[in-house]
XYZ file of C-alpha atoms in Angstrom:
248
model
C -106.849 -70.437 47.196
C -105.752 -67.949 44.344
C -103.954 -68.280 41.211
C -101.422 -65.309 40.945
C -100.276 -64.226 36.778
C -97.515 -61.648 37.078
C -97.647 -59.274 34.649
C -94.762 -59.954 32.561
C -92.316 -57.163 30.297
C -90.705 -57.601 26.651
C -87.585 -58.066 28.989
C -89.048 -60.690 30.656
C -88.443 -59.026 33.988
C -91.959 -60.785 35.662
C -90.487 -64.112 35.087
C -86.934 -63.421 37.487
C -89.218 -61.045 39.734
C -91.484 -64.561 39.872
C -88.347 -66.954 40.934
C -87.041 -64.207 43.029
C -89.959 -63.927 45.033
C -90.785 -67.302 45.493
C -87.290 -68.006 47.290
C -87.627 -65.262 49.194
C -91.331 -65.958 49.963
C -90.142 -69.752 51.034
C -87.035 -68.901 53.289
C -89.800 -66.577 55.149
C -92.529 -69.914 55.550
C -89.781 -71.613 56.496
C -88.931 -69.184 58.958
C -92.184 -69.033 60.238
C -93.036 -65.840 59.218
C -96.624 -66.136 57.582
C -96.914 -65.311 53.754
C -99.460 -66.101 51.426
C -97.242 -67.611 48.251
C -98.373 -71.789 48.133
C -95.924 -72.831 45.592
C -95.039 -71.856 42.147
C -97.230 -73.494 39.299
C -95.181 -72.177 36.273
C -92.336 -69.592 35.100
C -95.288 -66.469 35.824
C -97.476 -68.166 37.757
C -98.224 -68.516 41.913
C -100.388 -70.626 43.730
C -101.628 -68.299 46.687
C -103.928 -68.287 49.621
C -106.454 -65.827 49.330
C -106.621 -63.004 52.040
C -108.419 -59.752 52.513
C -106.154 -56.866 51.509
C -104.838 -54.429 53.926
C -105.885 -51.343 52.497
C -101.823 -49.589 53.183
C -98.653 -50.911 53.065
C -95.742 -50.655 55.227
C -91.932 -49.336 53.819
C -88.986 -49.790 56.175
C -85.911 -47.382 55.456
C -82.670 -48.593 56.557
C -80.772 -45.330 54.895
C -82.212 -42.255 54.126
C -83.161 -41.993 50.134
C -84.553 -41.253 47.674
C -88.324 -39.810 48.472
C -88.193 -40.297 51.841
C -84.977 -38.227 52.235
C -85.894 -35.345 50.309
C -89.421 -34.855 52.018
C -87.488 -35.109 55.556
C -84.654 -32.576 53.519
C -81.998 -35.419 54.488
C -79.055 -36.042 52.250
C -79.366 -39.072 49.877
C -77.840 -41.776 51.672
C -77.761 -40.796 55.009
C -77.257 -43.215 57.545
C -80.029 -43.948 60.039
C -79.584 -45.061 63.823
C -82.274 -47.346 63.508
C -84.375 -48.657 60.640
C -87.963 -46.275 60.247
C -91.064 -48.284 59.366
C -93.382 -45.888 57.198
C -97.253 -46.913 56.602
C -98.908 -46.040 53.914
C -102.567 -45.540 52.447
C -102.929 -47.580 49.359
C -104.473 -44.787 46.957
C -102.860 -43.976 43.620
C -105.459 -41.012 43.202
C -103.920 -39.564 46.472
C -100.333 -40.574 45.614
C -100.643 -43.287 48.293
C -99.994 -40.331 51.319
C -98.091 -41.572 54.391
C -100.413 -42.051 57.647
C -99.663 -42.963 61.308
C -101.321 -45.951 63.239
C -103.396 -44.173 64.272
C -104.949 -43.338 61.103
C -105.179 -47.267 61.083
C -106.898 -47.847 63.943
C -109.030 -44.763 64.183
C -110.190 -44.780 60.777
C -111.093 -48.969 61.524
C -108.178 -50.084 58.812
C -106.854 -52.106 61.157
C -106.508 -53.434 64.956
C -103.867 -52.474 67.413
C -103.051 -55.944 68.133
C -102.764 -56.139 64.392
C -100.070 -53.149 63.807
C -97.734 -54.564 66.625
C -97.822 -57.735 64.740
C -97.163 -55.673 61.532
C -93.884 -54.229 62.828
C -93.018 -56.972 64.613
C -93.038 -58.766 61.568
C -91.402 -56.230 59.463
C -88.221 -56.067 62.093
C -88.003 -59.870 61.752
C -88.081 -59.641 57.647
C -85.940 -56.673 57.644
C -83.167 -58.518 59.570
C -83.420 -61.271 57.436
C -83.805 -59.554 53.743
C -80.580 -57.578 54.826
C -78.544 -60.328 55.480
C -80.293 -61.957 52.219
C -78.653 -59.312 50.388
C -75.682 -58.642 52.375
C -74.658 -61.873 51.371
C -74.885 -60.719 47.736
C -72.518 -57.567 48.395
C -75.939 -55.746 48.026
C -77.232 -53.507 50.638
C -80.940 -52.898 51.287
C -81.981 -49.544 51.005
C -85.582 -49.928 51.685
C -88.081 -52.166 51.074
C -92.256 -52.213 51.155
C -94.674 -54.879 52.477
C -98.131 -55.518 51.836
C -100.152 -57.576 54.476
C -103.705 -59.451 54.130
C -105.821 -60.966 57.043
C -106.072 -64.789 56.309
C -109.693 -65.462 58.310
C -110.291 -69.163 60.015
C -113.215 -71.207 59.087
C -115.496 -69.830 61.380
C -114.573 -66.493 60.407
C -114.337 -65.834 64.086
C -110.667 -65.286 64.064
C -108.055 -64.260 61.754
C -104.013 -64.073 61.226
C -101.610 -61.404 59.206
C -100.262 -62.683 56.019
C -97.095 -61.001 53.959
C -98.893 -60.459 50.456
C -97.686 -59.563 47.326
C -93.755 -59.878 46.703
C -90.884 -59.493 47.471
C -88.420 -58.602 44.232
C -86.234 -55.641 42.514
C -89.694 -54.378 42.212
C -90.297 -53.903 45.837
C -86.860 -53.353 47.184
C -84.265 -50.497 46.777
C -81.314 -52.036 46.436
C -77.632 -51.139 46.580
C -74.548 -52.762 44.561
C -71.723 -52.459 47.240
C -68.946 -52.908 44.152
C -70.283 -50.502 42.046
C -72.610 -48.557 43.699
C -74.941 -49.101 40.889
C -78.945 -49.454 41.979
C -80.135 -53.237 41.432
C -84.014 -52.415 41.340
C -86.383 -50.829 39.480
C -85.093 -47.450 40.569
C -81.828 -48.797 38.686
C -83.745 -49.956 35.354
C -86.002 -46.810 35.230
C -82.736 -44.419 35.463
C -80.909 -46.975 32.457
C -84.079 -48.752 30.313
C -81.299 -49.974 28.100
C -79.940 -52.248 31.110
C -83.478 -53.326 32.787
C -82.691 -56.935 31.584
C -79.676 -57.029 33.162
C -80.238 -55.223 36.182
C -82.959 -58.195 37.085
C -80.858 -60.827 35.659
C -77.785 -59.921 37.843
C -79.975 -60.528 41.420
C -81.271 -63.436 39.878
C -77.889 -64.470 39.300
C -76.256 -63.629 42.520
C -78.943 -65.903 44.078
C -78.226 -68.584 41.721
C -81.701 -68.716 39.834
C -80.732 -68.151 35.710
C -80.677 -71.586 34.605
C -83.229 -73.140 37.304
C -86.089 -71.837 35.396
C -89.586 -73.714 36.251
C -91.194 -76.291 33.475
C -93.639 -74.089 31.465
C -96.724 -75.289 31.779
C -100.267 -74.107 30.517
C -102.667 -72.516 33.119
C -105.139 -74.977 31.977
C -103.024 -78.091 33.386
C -102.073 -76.080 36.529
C -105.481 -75.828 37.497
C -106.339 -79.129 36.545
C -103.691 -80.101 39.444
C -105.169 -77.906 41.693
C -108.826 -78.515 41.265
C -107.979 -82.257 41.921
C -107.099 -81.748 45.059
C -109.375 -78.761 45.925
C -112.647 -79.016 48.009
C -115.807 -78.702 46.299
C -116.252 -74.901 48.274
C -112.934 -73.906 46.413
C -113.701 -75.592 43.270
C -116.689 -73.257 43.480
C -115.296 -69.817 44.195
C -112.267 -69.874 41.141
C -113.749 -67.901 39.000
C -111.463 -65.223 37.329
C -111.448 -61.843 39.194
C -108.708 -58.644 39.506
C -106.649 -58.772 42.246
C -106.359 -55.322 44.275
C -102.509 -55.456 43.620
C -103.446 -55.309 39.423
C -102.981 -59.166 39.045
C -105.245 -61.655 37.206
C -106.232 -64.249 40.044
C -108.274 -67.263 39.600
């Protein structure tokens, strides 16, 4: 089990991307669909199950935009006739290129069995983020997944996990009223309205005003080490997360 901080902006933007994700994270559990997020422990802080990181990510286009239409020379906003899942190799140095599955496999990233469950997954999700949002009046441009193997045990046998989170941050996202972006696409384009580009999801899914207790970390891990086993009481000591969060 991990500890997850968000890192959090003078606009306060890792606290709604926090709530966000959490109800988003739940609806999926309760769905079925496997994600690491526990529970929420404070205003910027997750309670997570520890997986090993996927070393690429997967970004499913509904409508053609933004990068992904200009490197295909499509016009912004072009419709698609299905949605197009996208993997990519999780390297900053290399501008995190796009790769095939079979760069996955072949290269010993990951298992077949393992990249059918990946889209598999990522159809389910997408069907249910878009009708998330839908129900908002916002349409989902895009949106990017990270995965992590969650081992048993015995190590003999493991399961895919949704990582990460799911927020403004990771989603393009479409104002149907106004035609304004609602993501961080939106608040890089107008800095001046960051706040309330992340405010105005949060409010459309009814979170301003349902804000967590704030509590210390100390007294959430005093809760968790209660109930932890010895093992995990053992391995949480502070280390960096591959997705640039503090974990515990």
């Amino acid at each position: 089990i991990a500890l997850e901080k968000g890192t959090i902006s003078a606009c306060g933007k890792g606290v709604l991307n926090n709530r966000i994700s959490e109800l988003l994270m739940t609806r999926l559990n309760d769905l079925r669909i496997e994600t690491h997020f526990v529970r929420l422990i404070n205003m910027r802080e997750q309670l997570i199950r520890t997986t090993e990181t996927l070393p690429f990510t997967l970004t499913l286009h509904n409508v053609a935009s933004g990068t992904f239409a200009k490197r295909l020379g499509l016009e912004d906003g072009s419709s698609l006739l299905k949605p197009i899942p996208e993997f990519s190799l999780r390297a900053d140095e290399l501008n995190n290129p796009v790769v095939a599955a079979e760069h996955l496999t072949s290269l010993g990233w990951s298992r077949f069995e393992e990249i059918d469950d990946i889209l598999l997954l990522s159809q389910r999700i997408n069907d249910f983020l878009s009708g998330q949002f839908l129900a908002l009046n916002i349409r989902l441009i895009s949106f990017k997944l990270e995965f992590g193997r969650l081992y048993t045990s015995d190590l003999m046998d493991s399961q895919i996990l949704v990582t990460d989170e799911i927020s403004p941050d990771t989603c393009n996202l479409l104002d149907l009223k106004t035609g304004k972006r609602l993501d961080r696409q939106g608040a890089q384009d107008n800095p001046e309205q960051a706040r309330e580009i992340y405010q105005e999801v949060a409010r459309r899914f009814g979170l301003l005003g349902l804000e967590a207790p704030e509590e210390t970390m100390t007294s959430g891990l005093q809760d968790i080490l209660a109930s932890a086993k010895p093992s995990l009481k053992r391995s949480l000591n502070r280390r960096k997360s591959p997705n640039g969060h503090n974990s515990i």
